[in-house]
Amino acid sequence: MNPQGEIKSLFTDGYIAWSFQNEFAMQHFCSVLRKDTLPPLKPMSLPEREGLFLAADHISPPHIPPHISDSNGRDFWVLDRTVVSRGPVVPQMMPTPLAVRGRLDFLDLQFPIFFERVDGQLGLSLEEAAAGQCDTLLNAQGYAHVGAWLTTHICITWLGYERFARQLKLRVRDDSDPITVATFAHHIGQFVDTFLTDCKPDPRCTSLDAQLWRIGDEGIQRGNITIIGAINPSATTWMPILQLNDRVSDVRNRRIDWDAIFELAL
């Protein structure tokens, strides 16, 4: 595949596109880069690291070191990664950015955080993350670049269920260090675990697609879920990127047309 074809594939087959629809992915990349239009992007593969990276250079975001470097030592920042062969990605509805402190919320967006193991494998099982078994992650004790806020909200909008959110403390005070990648992954795991126990069906959603994503004894359970990472759709919100770790009905592998299901105001 030529580079342009690989970039197009990443726009449509990356985790953000599969989780939150293609149109959102393009808008989100522009917002993260603080650009009206996307600069040139590069699809990259690295030895012994799973999947392709969609990366940008020449941007030097403040306080965020480059995520990867090519063979020439050129630095890049990662916007998305291709979906690895495991199972279907969990579709979610993306909340609309809100005005915060007189500025558009998207002006403070952070790069997505991907949970990658030291062996190059992408993702951490929900059971491991919830139990705090996160030391196998790459840069586990490094800082998670989650922004300058003291607190944030973790949110999930699983098809067929009401929006679920919890507050998370990121720092003790303004001048304290942010949480580590391992701690952030642990919090995400605990949050998703709590959602599976406390989630409530959304009576407004009657789509047959929702039945495919039902949670419980006869549906999806905690042992089926891998946490790929987290995305920052608004300055004060993070959402988990989730993938099922076993192969299920091919119907789940099609994209969800949220507009055809219902209009959900978040």
GROMACS .gro file of C-alpha atoms in nm:
model
  266
    1MET     CA    1   0.000   0.000   0.000
    2ASN     CA    2   0.131   0.348  -0.085
    3PRO     CA    3   0.171   0.611   0.193
    4GLN     CA    4  -0.148   0.798   0.098
    5GLY     CA    5  -0.342   0.473   0.101
    6GLU     CA    6  -0.199   0.387   0.442
    7ILE     CA    7  -0.299   0.729   0.577
    8LYS     CA    8  -0.652   0.685   0.441
    9SER     CA    9  -0.663   0.341   0.601
   10LEU     CA   10  -0.560   0.488   0.936
   11PHE     CA   11  -0.837   0.748   0.914
   12THR     CA   12  -1.093   0.474   0.861
   13ASP     CA   13  -0.935   0.175   1.036
   14GLY     CA   14  -0.771   0.338   1.335
   15TYR     CA   15  -0.905   0.300   1.687
   16ILE     CA   16  -1.049   0.650   1.706
   17ALA     CA   17  -1.240   0.613   1.379
   18TRP     CA   18  -1.380   0.273   1.480
   19SER     CA   19  -1.469   0.392   1.829
   20PHE     CA   20  -1.621   0.729   1.743
   21GLN     CA   21  -1.681   0.738   1.362
   22ASN     CA   22  -1.461   0.858   1.075
   23GLU     CA   23  -1.586   1.217   1.071
   24PHE     CA   24  -1.501   1.268   1.434
   25ALA     CA   25  -1.150   1.128   1.390
   26MET     CA   26  -1.054   1.397   1.136
   27GLN     CA   27  -1.200   1.677   1.349
   28HIS     CA   28  -1.035   1.542   1.661
   29PHE     CA   29  -0.690   1.523   1.500
   30CYS     CA   30  -0.718   1.890   1.394
   31SER     CA   31  -0.825   1.989   1.746
   32VAL     CA   32  -0.541   1.801   1.914
   33LEU     CA   33  -0.288   1.962   1.677
   34ARG     CA   34  -0.450   2.308   1.716
   35LYS     CA   35  -0.485   2.330   1.337
   36ASP     CA   36  -0.773   2.432   1.110
   37THR     CA   37  -0.658   2.172   0.858
   38LEU     CA   38  -0.444   1.866   0.905
   39PRO     CA   39  -0.071   1.899   0.837
   40PRO     CA   40   0.107   1.619   0.651
   41LEU     CA   41   0.082   1.295   0.845
   42LYS     CA   42   0.292   0.983   0.819
   43PRO     CA   43   0.195   0.617   0.863
   44MET     CA   44   0.474   0.443   1.051
   45SER     CA   45   0.560   0.093   1.163
   46LEU     CA   46   0.828   0.015   1.417
   47PRO     CA   47   1.007  -0.316   1.477
   48GLU     CA   48   0.839  -0.541   1.734
   49ARG     CA   49   0.556  -0.293   1.798
   50GLU     CA   50   0.202  -0.390   1.710
   51GLY     CA   51   0.010  -0.209   1.435
   52LEU     CA   52   0.071   0.107   1.233
   53PHE     CA   53   0.106   0.453   1.386
   54LEU     CA   54  -0.056   0.768   1.242
   55ALA     CA   55   0.196   1.034   1.336
   56ALA     CA   56   0.279   1.401   1.287
   57ASP     CA   57   0.608   1.587   1.315
   58HIS     CA   58   0.714   1.953   1.322
   59ILE     CA   59   0.456   2.031   1.588
   60SER     CA   60   0.657   2.024   1.915
   61PRO     CA   61   0.362   2.034   2.155
   62PRO     CA   62   0.459   2.197   2.486
   63HIS     CA   63   0.549   1.963   2.772
   64ILE     CA   64   0.488   1.648   2.565
   65PRO     CA   65   0.799   1.457   2.453
   66PRO     CA   66   0.780   1.281   2.117
   67HIS     CA   67   0.607   0.947   2.124
   68ILE     CA   68   0.823   0.770   1.865
   69SER     CA   69   1.122   0.832   1.637
   70ASP     CA   70   1.203   0.694   1.293
   71SER     CA   71   1.529   0.526   1.189
   72ASN     CA   72   1.681   0.868   1.118
   73GLY     CA   73   1.607   0.997   1.467
   74ARG     CA   74   1.323   1.219   1.350
   75ASP     CA   75   1.062   1.273   1.622
   76PHE     CA   76   0.688   1.211   1.582
   77TRP     CA   77   0.372   1.246   1.790
   78VAL     CA   78   0.108   0.971   1.758
   79LEU     CA   79  -0.255   1.057   1.678
   80ASP     CA   80  -0.395   0.705   1.630
   81ARG     CA   81  -0.306   0.342   1.574
   82THR     CA   82  -0.453   0.079   1.346
   83VAL     CA   83  -0.688  -0.174   1.499
   84VAL     CA   84  -0.497  -0.493   1.575
   85SER     CA   85  -0.639  -0.837   1.505
   86ARG     CA   86  -0.820  -0.929   1.824
   87GLY     CA   87  -1.194  -0.859   1.817
   88PRO     CA   88  -1.437  -0.574   1.744
   89VAL     CA   89  -1.380  -0.225   1.882
   90VAL     CA   90  -1.652  -0.104   2.120
   91PRO     CA   91  -1.845   0.184   1.950
   92GLN     CA   92  -1.921   0.493   2.156
   93MET     CA   93  -2.100   0.824   2.109
   94MET     CA   94  -1.867   1.122   2.128
   95PRO     CA   95  -1.977   1.412   2.352
   96THR     CA   96  -1.989   1.759   2.200
   97PRO     CA   97  -1.717   1.995   2.330
   98LEU     CA   98  -1.845   2.262   2.567
   99ALA     CA   99  -1.721   2.611   2.646
  100VAL     CA  100  -1.480   2.613   2.939
  101ARG     CA  101  -1.347   2.928   3.105
  102GLY     CA  102  -1.436   3.139   2.805
  103ARG     CA  103  -1.247   2.921   2.558
  104LEU     CA  104  -1.355   2.644   2.328
  105ASP     CA  105  -1.299   2.319   2.507
  106PHE     CA  106  -1.110   2.156   2.222
  107LEU     CA  107  -0.826   2.408   2.258
  108ASP     CA  108  -0.702   2.210   2.558
  109LEU     CA  109  -0.718   1.861   2.411
  110GLN     CA  110  -0.437   1.615   2.477
  111PHE     CA  111  -0.301   1.343   2.252
  112PRO     CA  112  -0.460   1.002   2.299
  113ILE     CA  113  -0.284   0.773   2.543
  114PHE     CA  114  -0.228   0.417   2.421
  115PHE     CA  115  -0.152   0.143   2.671
  116GLU     CA  116   0.131  -0.054   2.513
  117ARG     CA  117   0.326  -0.332   2.682
  118VAL     CA  118   0.704  -0.341   2.697
  119ASP     CA  119   0.691  -0.636   2.452
  120GLY     CA  120   0.520  -0.415   2.191
  121GLN     CA  121   0.172  -0.562   2.231
  122LEU     CA  122  -0.110  -0.310   2.241
  123GLY     CA  123  -0.368  -0.309   2.519
  124LEU     CA  124  -0.416  -0.427   2.875
  125SER     CA  125  -0.689  -0.668   2.983
  126LEU     CA  126  -0.965  -0.513   3.192
  127GLU     CA  127  -0.895  -0.765   3.466
  128GLU     CA  128  -0.526  -0.663   3.482
  129ALA     CA  129  -0.600  -0.290   3.471
  130ALA     CA  130  -0.871  -0.306   3.737
  131ALA     CA  131  -0.640  -0.504   3.966
  132GLY     CA  132  -0.357  -0.251   3.921
  133GLN     CA  133  -0.136  -0.497   3.734
  134CYS     CA  134  -0.005  -0.228   3.502
  135ASP     CA  135   0.374  -0.249   3.548
  136THR     CA  136   0.407  -0.435   3.216
  137LEU     CA  137   0.314  -0.115   3.033
  138LEU     CA  138   0.573   0.080   2.836
  139ASN     CA  139   0.680   0.386   3.039
  140ALA     CA  140   0.457   0.263   3.323
  141GLN     CA  141   0.610   0.497   3.581
  142GLY     CA  142   0.637   0.793   3.344
  143TYR     CA  143   0.390   1.078   3.363
  144ALA     CA  144   0.058   1.041   3.182
  145HIS     CA  145   0.011   1.357   2.974
  146VAL     CA  146  -0.345   1.427   3.081
  147GLY     CA  147  -0.338   1.808   3.086
  148ALA     CA  148  -0.303   2.069   3.359
  149TRP     CA  149  -0.637   2.015   3.532
  150LEU     CA  150  -0.656   1.899   3.893
  151THR     CA  151  -0.951   1.671   3.813
  152THR     CA  152  -1.115   1.522   3.507
  153HIS     CA  153  -1.415   1.308   3.427
  154ILE     CA  154  -1.391   0.960   3.281
  155CYS     CA  155  -1.692   0.887   3.062
  156ILE     CA  156  -1.828   0.593   2.865
  157THR     CA  157  -2.121   0.594   2.620
  158TRP     CA  158  -2.172   0.223   2.551
  159LEU     CA  159  -2.441   0.154   2.292
  160GLY     CA  160  -2.773   0.071   2.460
  161TYR     CA  161  -2.675   0.210   2.801
  162GLU     CA  162  -2.701   0.547   2.971
  163ARG     CA  163  -2.396   0.772   2.974
  164PHE     CA  164  -2.173   0.677   3.267
  165ALA     CA  165  -1.915   0.913   3.419
  166ARG     CA  166  -1.701   0.949   3.730
  167GLN     CA  167  -1.463   1.219   3.852
  168LEU     CA  168  -1.092   1.142   3.874
  169LYS     CA  169  -0.829   1.341   4.065
  170LEU     CA  170  -0.522   1.398   3.849
  171ARG     CA  171  -0.313   1.600   4.095
  172VAL     CA  172  -0.319   1.687   4.462
  173ARG     CA  173  -0.244   2.053   4.384
  174ASP     CA  174  -0.150   2.272   4.087
  175ASP     CA  175   0.227   2.231   4.127
  176SER     CA  176   0.227   1.856   4.196
  177ASP     CA  177   0.326   1.591   3.944
  178PRO     CA  178   0.056   1.430   3.728
  179ILE     CA  179  -0.034   1.066   3.770
  180THR     CA  180   0.175   0.797   3.604
  181VAL     CA  181   0.075   0.592   3.302
  182ALA     CA  182   0.031   0.285   3.524
  183THR     CA  183  -0.190   0.472   3.770
  184PHE     CA  184  -0.398   0.621   3.491
  185ALA     CA  185  -0.449   0.276   3.337
  186HIS     CA  186  -0.549   0.142   3.679
  187HIS     CA  187  -0.809   0.418   3.720
  188ILE     CA  188  -0.947   0.351   3.372
  189GLY     CA  189  -0.970  -0.020   3.453
  190GLN     CA  190  -1.153   0.043   3.781
  191PHE     CA  191  -1.392   0.279   3.605
  192VAL     CA  192  -1.481   0.032   3.327
  193ASP     CA  193  -1.520  -0.243   3.586
  194THR     CA  194  -1.762  -0.025   3.785
  195PHE     CA  195  -1.954   0.059   3.468
  196LEU     CA  196  -2.012  -0.310   3.391
  197THR     CA  197  -2.164  -0.353   3.738
  198ASP     CA  198  -2.364  -0.029   3.764
  199CYS     CA  199  -2.464   0.042   3.400
  200LYS     CA  200  -2.830   0.111   3.326
  201PRO     CA  201  -3.005   0.041   2.993
  202ASP     CA  202  -3.098   0.352   2.797
  203PRO     CA  203  -3.474   0.332   2.725
  204ARG     CA  204  -3.434   0.571   2.430
  205CYS     CA  205  -3.220   0.322   2.241
  206THR     CA  206  -3.426   0.045   2.082
  207SER     CA  207  -3.186  -0.044   1.801
  208LEU     CA  208  -3.119  -0.409   1.733
  209ASP     CA  209  -2.751  -0.313   1.723
  210ALA     CA  210  -2.770  -0.245   2.096
  211GLN     CA  211  -2.866  -0.608   2.157
  212LEU     CA  212  -2.535  -0.715   2.006
  213TRP     CA  213  -2.349  -0.511   2.268
  214ARG     CA  214  -2.549  -0.614   2.572
  215ILE     CA  215  -2.362  -0.659   2.898
  216GLY     CA  216  -2.411  -0.941   3.146
  217ASP     CA  217  -2.414  -1.317   3.191
  218GLU     CA  218  -2.547  -1.377   2.839
  219GLY     CA  219  -2.352  -1.092   2.684
  220ILE     CA  220  -2.019  -0.914   2.721
  221GLN     CA  221  -1.834  -0.962   3.049
  222ARG     CA  222  -1.518  -0.817   3.204
  223GLY     CA  223  -1.306  -1.108   3.080
  224ASN     CA  224  -1.394  -1.017   2.720
  225ILE     CA  225  -1.258  -0.660   2.730
  226THR     CA  226  -0.915  -0.517   2.650
  227ILE     CA  227  -0.840  -0.152   2.730
  228ILE     CA  228  -0.646  -0.008   2.437
  229GLY     CA  229  -0.604   0.341   2.580
  230ALA     CA  230  -0.797   0.662   2.634
  231ILE     CA  231  -0.900   0.965   2.428
  232ASN     CA  232  -0.947   1.326   2.544
  233PRO     CA  233  -1.262   1.450   2.359
  234SER     CA  234  -1.293   1.763   2.574
  235ALA     CA  235  -1.062   1.943   2.813
  236THR     CA  236  -1.226   1.796   3.120
  237THR     CA  237  -1.319   1.449   2.989
  238TRP     CA  238  -1.136   1.128   2.903
  239MET     CA  239  -1.298   0.822   2.746
  240PRO     CA  240  -1.160   0.467   2.734
  241ILE     CA  241  -1.085   0.302   2.400
  242LEU     CA  242  -1.206  -0.057   2.431
  243GLN     CA  243  -1.180  -0.372   2.222
  244LEU     CA  244  -1.321  -0.718   2.274
  245ASN     CA  245  -1.044  -0.974   2.305
  246ASP     CA  246  -1.221  -1.260   2.136
  247ARG     CA  247  -1.385  -1.300   1.799
  248VAL     CA  248  -1.762  -1.264   1.799
  249SER     CA  249  -2.037  -1.212   1.543
  250ASP     CA  250  -1.922  -1.028   1.232
  251VAL     CA  251  -2.224  -0.802   1.274
  252ARG     CA  252  -2.042  -0.632   1.559
  253ASN     CA  253  -1.762  -0.540   1.322
  254ARG     CA  254  -1.976  -0.295   1.128
  255ARG     CA  255  -1.980   0.071   1.220
  256ILE     CA  256  -2.272   0.209   1.416
  257ASP     CA  257  -2.486   0.483   1.258
  258TRP     CA  258  -2.562   0.675   1.574
  259ASP     CA  259  -2.779   0.935   1.401
  260ALA     CA  260  -3.009   0.659   1.281
  261ILE     CA  261  -3.045   0.522   1.634
  262PHE     CA  262  -3.123   0.833   1.837
  263GLU     CA  263  -3.003   1.185   1.903
  264LEU     CA  264  -2.821   1.179   2.236
  265ALA     CA  265  -2.741   1.508   2.403
  266LEU     CA  266  -2.444   1.489   2.640
   0.00000   0.00000   0.00000
